[in-house]
PDB file of C-alpha atoms in Angstrom:
ATOM      1  CA  UNK A   1       8.114  16.847  -1.848  1.00  0.00           C
ATOM      2  CA  UNK A   2       9.324  15.130  -4.965  1.00  0.00           C
ATOM      3  CA  UNK A   3      11.807  17.237  -6.904  1.00  0.00           C
ATOM      4  CA  UNK A   4      10.935  15.630 -10.238  1.00  0.00           C
ATOM      5  CA  UNK A   5       7.334  16.807 -10.004  1.00  0.00           C
ATOM      6  CA  UNK A   6       8.278  20.258  -8.744  1.00  0.00           C
ATOM      7  CA  UNK A   7      10.885  20.752 -11.483  1.00  0.00           C
ATOM      8  CA  UNK A   8       8.494  19.678 -14.222  1.00  0.00           C
ATOM      9  CA  UNK A   9      10.652  16.697 -15.216  1.00  0.00           C
ATOM     10  CA  UNK A  10       7.562  14.504 -14.677  1.00  0.00           C
ATOM     11  CA  UNK A  11       3.939  15.593 -14.788  1.00  0.00           C
ATOM     12  CA  UNK A  12       2.674  13.376 -12.007  1.00  0.00           C
ATOM     13  CA  UNK A  13       3.413  10.429  -9.737  1.00  0.00           C
ATOM     14  CA  UNK A  14       0.933   7.658 -10.378  1.00  0.00           C
ATOM     15  CA  UNK A  15       2.379   4.461  -8.964  1.00  0.00           C
ATOM     16  CA  UNK A  16       2.174   3.452  -5.330  1.00  0.00           C
ATOM     17  CA  UNK A  17       2.245   6.962  -3.925  1.00  0.00           C
ATOM     18  CA  UNK A  18       0.337   7.281  -0.678  1.00  0.00           C
ATOM     19  CA  UNK A  19      -1.545  10.463   0.058  1.00  0.00           C
ATOM     20  CA  UNK A  20      -1.284  10.353   3.850  1.00  0.00           C
ATOM     21  CA  UNK A  21       1.056  13.002   5.180  1.00  0.00           C
ATOM     22  CA  UNK A  22       1.432  14.613   1.754  1.00  0.00           C
ATOM     23  CA  UNK A  23      -2.028  16.119   1.343  1.00  0.00           C
ATOM     24  CA  UNK A  24      -0.777  19.723   1.203  1.00  0.00           C
ATOM     25  CA  UNK A  25       2.279  19.033  -0.972  1.00  0.00           C
ATOM     26  CA  UNK A  26       0.476  18.214  -4.229  1.00  0.00           C
ATOM     27  CA  UNK A  27      -2.742  18.547  -6.170  1.00  0.00           C
ATOM     28  CA  UNK A  28      -4.336  15.112  -5.797  1.00  0.00           C
ATOM     29  CA  UNK A  29      -6.685  12.997  -7.848  1.00  0.00           C
ATOM     30  CA  UNK A  30      -9.386  11.153  -5.944  1.00  0.00           C
ATOM     31  CA  UNK A  31      -8.111   8.123  -4.039  1.00  0.00           C
ATOM     32  CA  UNK A  32      -7.962   5.192  -6.410  1.00  0.00           C
ATOM     33  CA  UNK A  33      -6.353   2.336  -4.470  1.00  0.00           C
ATOM     34  CA  UNK A  34      -6.566   1.021  -0.915  1.00  0.00           C
ATOM     35  CA  UNK A  35      -3.136   0.049   0.318  1.00  0.00           C
ATOM     36  CA  UNK A  36      -3.757  -0.489   3.994  1.00  0.00           C
ATOM     37  CA  UNK A  37      -0.977  -2.004   6.058  1.00  0.00           C
ATOM     38  CA  UNK A  38      -1.494  -5.494   7.477  1.00  0.00           C
ATOM     39  CA  UNK A  39       0.470  -8.270   9.142  1.00  0.00           C
ATOM     40  CA  UNK A  40       1.151 -11.568   7.374  1.00  0.00           C
ATOM     41  CA  UNK A  41       2.167 -14.685   9.282  1.00  0.00           C
ATOM     42  CA  UNK A  42       2.571 -18.407   8.714  1.00  0.00           C
ATOM     43  CA  UNK A  43      -0.810 -20.101   8.893  1.00  0.00           C
ATOM     44  CA  UNK A  44       0.401 -22.523  11.557  1.00  0.00           C
ATOM     45  CA  UNK A  45       1.752 -19.813  13.862  1.00  0.00           C
ATOM     46  CA  UNK A  46       0.139 -18.930  17.165  1.00  0.00           C
ATOM     47  CA  UNK A  47      -0.139 -15.302  16.019  1.00  0.00           C
ATOM     48  CA  UNK A  48      -3.806 -14.454  15.531  1.00  0.00           C
ATOM     49  CA  UNK A  49      -3.979 -10.818  16.650  1.00  0.00           C
ATOM     50  CA  UNK A  50      -1.657  -7.853  16.676  1.00  0.00           C
ATOM     51  CA  UNK A  51      -1.259  -8.263  20.447  1.00  0.00           C
ATOM     52  CA  UNK A  52       0.324 -11.665  19.765  1.00  0.00           C
ATOM     53  CA  UNK A  53       3.308  -9.897  18.163  1.00  0.00           C
ATOM     54  CA  UNK A  54       4.675  -8.792  21.546  1.00  0.00           C
ATOM     55  CA  UNK A  55       8.087 -10.375  21.935  1.00  0.00           C
ATOM     56  CA  UNK A  56       8.163 -11.488  18.285  1.00  0.00           C
ATOM     57  CA  UNK A  57      10.445 -10.535  15.386  1.00  0.00           C
ATOM     58  CA  UNK A  58       8.704  -8.555  12.647  1.00  0.00           C
ATOM     59  CA  UNK A  59      10.012  -7.766   9.150  1.00  0.00           C
ATOM     60  CA  UNK A  60       9.231  -4.586   7.216  1.00  0.00           C
ATOM     61  CA  UNK A  61      10.549  -3.293   3.893  1.00  0.00           C
ATOM     62  CA  UNK A  62      12.949  -0.350   3.999  1.00  0.00           C
ATOM     63  CA  UNK A  63      11.603   2.958   2.728  1.00  0.00           C
ATOM     64  CA  UNK A  64       7.929   1.993   2.873  1.00  0.00           C
ATOM     65  CA  UNK A  65       5.049   3.637   4.650  1.00  0.00           C
ATOM     66  CA  UNK A  66       4.994   0.544   6.874  1.00  0.00           C
ATOM     67  CA  UNK A  67       8.505   1.325   8.071  1.00  0.00           C
ATOM     68  CA  UNK A  68       7.482   4.950   8.667  1.00  0.00           C
ATOM     69  CA  UNK A  69       4.433   3.851  10.678  1.00  0.00           C
ATOM     70  CA  UNK A  70       6.487   1.541  12.889  1.00  0.00           C
ATOM     71  CA  UNK A  71       8.886   4.407  13.554  1.00  0.00           C
ATOM     72  CA  UNK A  72       6.102   6.966  14.013  1.00  0.00           C
ATOM     73  CA  UNK A  73       2.423   6.499  14.857  1.00  0.00           C
ATOM     74  CA  UNK A  74       2.876   2.818  15.765  1.00  0.00           C
ATOM     75  CA  UNK A  75       6.221   3.188  17.571  1.00  0.00           C
ATOM     76  CA  UNK A  76       4.735   2.247  20.961  1.00  0.00           C
ATOM     77  CA  UNK A  77       3.360  -0.985  19.499  1.00  0.00           C
ATOM     78  CA  UNK A  78       6.634  -1.681  17.633  1.00  0.00           C
ATOM     79  CA  UNK A  79       8.492  -1.272  20.931  1.00  0.00           C
ATOM     80  CA  UNK A  80       6.741  -4.450  22.138  1.00  0.00           C
ATOM     81  CA  UNK A  81       8.419  -6.488  19.358  1.00  0.00           C
ATOM     82  CA  UNK A  82      11.588  -8.407  20.183  1.00  0.00           C
ATOM     83  CA  UNK A  83      13.078  -6.965  16.995  1.00  0.00           C
ATOM     84  CA  UNK A  84      12.118  -5.192  13.797  1.00  0.00           C
ATOM     85  CA  UNK A  85      14.070  -6.487  10.806  1.00  0.00           C
ATOM     86  CA  UNK A  86      14.290  -4.109   7.854  1.00  0.00           C
ATOM     87  CA  UNK A  87      14.580  -5.815   4.473  1.00  0.00           C
ATOM     88  CA  UNK A  88      15.411  -4.482   1.018  1.00  0.00           C
ATOM     89  CA  UNK A  89      12.294  -5.968  -0.621  1.00  0.00           C
ATOM     90  CA  UNK A  90       8.914  -7.490   0.174  1.00  0.00           C
ATOM     91  CA  UNK A  91      10.175 -10.780  -1.236  1.00  0.00           C
ATOM     92  CA  UNK A  92      13.064 -10.725   1.250  1.00  0.00           C
ATOM     93  CA  UNK A  93      10.567 -10.104   4.087  1.00  0.00           C
ATOM     94  CA  UNK A  94       8.562 -13.159   3.057  1.00  0.00           C
ATOM     95  CA  UNK A  95      11.719 -15.229   2.558  1.00  0.00           C
ATOM     96  CA  UNK A  96      12.698 -14.394   6.141  1.00  0.00           C
ATOM     97  CA  UNK A  97       9.197 -15.366   7.307  1.00  0.00           C
ATOM     98  CA  UNK A  98       9.275 -18.634   5.370  1.00  0.00           C
ATOM     99  CA  UNK A  99      12.675 -19.511   6.785  1.00  0.00           C
ATOM    100  CA  UNK A 100      11.667 -18.730  10.354  1.00  0.00           C
ATOM    101  CA  UNK A 101      14.029 -15.779  10.825  1.00  0.00           C
ATOM    102  CA  UNK A 102      11.018 -13.547  11.527  1.00  0.00           C
ATOM    103  CA  UNK A 103       7.578 -14.268  12.941  1.00  0.00           C
ATOM    104  CA  UNK A 104       5.557 -11.789  10.879  1.00  0.00           C
ATOM    105  CA  UNK A 105       5.723  -9.327   7.996  1.00  0.00           C
ATOM    106  CA  UNK A 106       4.321  -5.781   8.243  1.00  0.00           C
ATOM    107  CA  UNK A 107       3.311  -5.069   4.646  1.00  0.00           C
ATOM    108  CA  UNK A 108       0.829  -3.454   2.250  1.00  0.00           C
ATOM    109  CA  UNK A 109      -2.473  -5.347   2.157  1.00  0.00           C
ATOM    110  CA  UNK A 110      -2.430  -6.099  -1.592  1.00  0.00           C
ATOM    111  CA  UNK A 111       1.101  -7.522  -1.350  1.00  0.00           C
ATOM    112  CA  UNK A 112       0.191  -9.681   1.657  1.00  0.00           C
ATOM    113  CA  UNK A 113      -3.043 -10.952   0.134  1.00  0.00           C
ATOM    114  CA  UNK A 114      -1.381 -11.739  -3.179  1.00  0.00           C
ATOM    115  CA  UNK A 115       1.500 -13.562  -1.505  1.00  0.00           C
ATOM    116  CA  UNK A 116      -0.842 -15.595   0.719  1.00  0.00           C
ATOM    117  CA  UNK A 117      -3.027 -16.488  -2.270  1.00  0.00           C
ATOM    118  CA  UNK A 118      -0.050 -17.648  -4.334  1.00  0.00           C
ATOM    119  CA  UNK A 119       1.894 -19.391  -1.561  1.00  0.00           C
ATOM    120  CA  UNK A 120       0.299 -21.992   0.674  1.00  0.00           C
ATOM    121  CA  UNK A 121       0.800 -21.675   4.391  1.00  0.00           C
ATOM    122  CA  UNK A 122       0.496 -17.907   4.854  1.00  0.00           C
ATOM    123  CA  UNK A 123      -2.394 -15.827   6.192  1.00  0.00           C
ATOM    124  CA  UNK A 124      -3.151 -12.173   6.748  1.00  0.00           C
ATOM    125  CA  UNK A 125      -4.250 -11.141  10.234  1.00  0.00           C
ATOM    126  CA  UNK A 126      -7.713  -9.633   9.918  1.00  0.00           C
ATOM    127  CA  UNK A 127      -7.329  -6.517  12.062  1.00  0.00           C
ATOM    128  CA  UNK A 128      -7.355  -2.885  11.040  1.00  0.00           C
ATOM    129  CA  UNK A 129      -4.183  -0.828  11.327  1.00  0.00           C
ATOM    130  CA  UNK A 130      -5.719   2.096   9.497  1.00  0.00           C
ATOM    131  CA  UNK A 131      -6.038   2.736   5.812  1.00  0.00           C
ATOM    132  CA  UNK A 132      -3.688   4.306   3.349  1.00  0.00           C
ATOM    133  CA  UNK A 133      -4.730   5.151  -0.146  1.00  0.00           C
ATOM    134  CA  UNK A 134      -2.896   5.914  -3.342  1.00  0.00           C
ATOM    135  CA  UNK A 135      -3.680   8.957  -5.385  1.00  0.00           C
ATOM    136  CA  UNK A 136      -2.157  10.585  -8.434  1.00  0.00           C
ATOM    137  CA  UNK A 137       0.052  13.480  -7.329  1.00  0.00           C
ATOM    138  CA  UNK A 138       0.420  16.571  -9.521  1.00  0.00           C
ATOM    139  CA  UNK A 139       2.301  19.811  -8.942  1.00  0.00           C
ATOM    140  CA  UNK A 140       0.340  22.020  -6.586  1.00  0.00           C
ATOM    141  CA  UNK A 141      -0.147  24.494  -9.429  1.00  0.00           C
ATOM    142  CA  UNK A 142      -1.402  21.924 -11.942  1.00  0.00           C
ATOM    143  CA  UNK A 143      -5.114  21.534 -11.202  1.00  0.00           C
ATOM    144  CA  UNK A 144      -5.864  21.612 -14.944  1.00  0.00           C
ATOM    145  CA  UNK A 145      -3.845  18.458 -15.681  1.00  0.00           C
ATOM    146  CA  UNK A 146      -5.325  16.764 -12.620  1.00  0.00           C
ATOM    147  CA  UNK A 147      -8.836  17.555 -13.905  1.00  0.00           C
ATOM    148  CA  UNK A 148      -7.983  16.181 -17.363  1.00  0.00           C
ATOM    149  CA  UNK A 149      -6.708  12.913 -15.915  1.00  0.00           C
ATOM    150  CA  UNK A 150      -9.713  12.633 -13.583  1.00  0.00           C
ATOM    151  CA  UNK A 151     -12.069  13.123 -16.547  1.00  0.00           C
ATOM    152  CA  UNK A 152     -10.249  10.461 -18.582  1.00  0.00           C
ATOM    153  CA  UNK A 153     -10.371   7.946 -15.720  1.00  0.00           C
ATOM    154  CA  UNK A 154     -14.057   8.717 -15.103  1.00  0.00           C
ATOM    155  CA  UNK A 155     -14.799   7.915 -18.764  1.00  0.00           C
ATOM    156  CA  UNK A 156     -12.961   4.590 -18.441  1.00  0.00           C
ATOM    157  CA  UNK A 157     -14.988   3.748 -15.339  1.00  0.00           C
ATOM    158  CA  UNK A 158     -18.289   4.787 -16.982  1.00  0.00           C
ATOM    159  CA  UNK A 159     -17.778   2.845 -20.204  1.00  0.00           C
ATOM    160  CA  UNK A 160     -16.606  -0.324 -18.422  1.00  0.00           C
ATOM    161  CA  UNK A 161     -13.023  -0.286 -19.689  1.00  0.00           C
ATOM    162  CA  UNK A 162     -11.653   0.243 -16.186  1.00  0.00           C
ATOM    163  CA  UNK A 163     -13.523  -2.802 -14.849  1.00  0.00           C
ATOM    164  CA  UNK A 164     -12.471  -4.856 -17.868  1.00  0.00           C
ATOM    165  CA  UNK A 165      -8.801  -4.081 -17.300  1.00  0.00           C
ATOM    166  CA  UNK A 166      -9.117  -4.562 -13.528  1.00  0.00           C
ATOM    167  CA  UNK A 167     -10.628  -8.035 -14.028  1.00  0.00           C
ATOM    168  CA  UNK A 168      -7.292  -9.145 -15.473  1.00  0.00           C
ATOM    169  CA  UNK A 169      -5.723  -8.551 -12.037  1.00  0.00           C
ATOM    170  CA  UNK A 170      -7.888 -10.475  -9.540  1.00  0.00           C
ATOM    171  CA  UNK A 171      -5.327 -10.113  -6.747  1.00  0.00           C
ATOM    172  CA  UNK A 172      -5.879  -6.329  -6.603  1.00  0.00           C
ATOM    173  CA  UNK A 173      -9.406  -5.797  -7.896  1.00  0.00           C
ATOM    174  CA  UNK A 174     -10.868  -5.546  -4.387  1.00  0.00           C
ATOM    175  CA  UNK A 175      -8.477  -2.703  -3.614  1.00  0.00           C
ATOM    176  CA  UNK A 176      -9.546  -0.517  -6.534  1.00  0.00           C
ATOM    177  CA  UNK A 177     -11.661   2.190  -4.995  1.00  0.00           C
ATOM    178  CA  UNK A 178     -13.325   3.327  -8.236  1.00  0.00           C
ATOM    179  CA  UNK A 179     -14.871  -0.150  -8.573  1.00  0.00           C
ATOM    180  CA  UNK A 180     -15.774  -0.673  -4.975  1.00  0.00           C
ATOM    181  CA  UNK A 181     -17.631   2.498  -4.007  1.00  0.00           C
TER     182      UNK A 181
END
């Protein structure tokens, strides 16, 4: 659990905080963002499926849910890789991919899609590794604040403000669960 939330130093965690594995640690808002994990590769590579990663070098960012998955639920699959390279940032992962030091990047879907859209020569493998969603995490004892935030967000969705703001960010709009129900 996050000590800042528990101590009351912050009221909630609202940025890039996945719910999976933490369901009982906090009071949660509804899921608001799909941050599934995917694999990005160079468009001209021979990697078209996850099975093609056997014997390949794969980059993942340190401290991410992707790293946790490769060390946990997907450890058997990761064991088929020649190597897993752990980088300090997503940009470093993609720099390694671009330079040929790695064959693929294991990364959050919105990051991969945005990078591929902005940089020619990269694609996202279209296979499902399972979904992860972001939620707003509140102290377990703070259902009242959670309800207040949920009500405020619901009003923004209902009056169109949420969609208006989301339209300014086309690289993530398809991942916003409140718009894509």
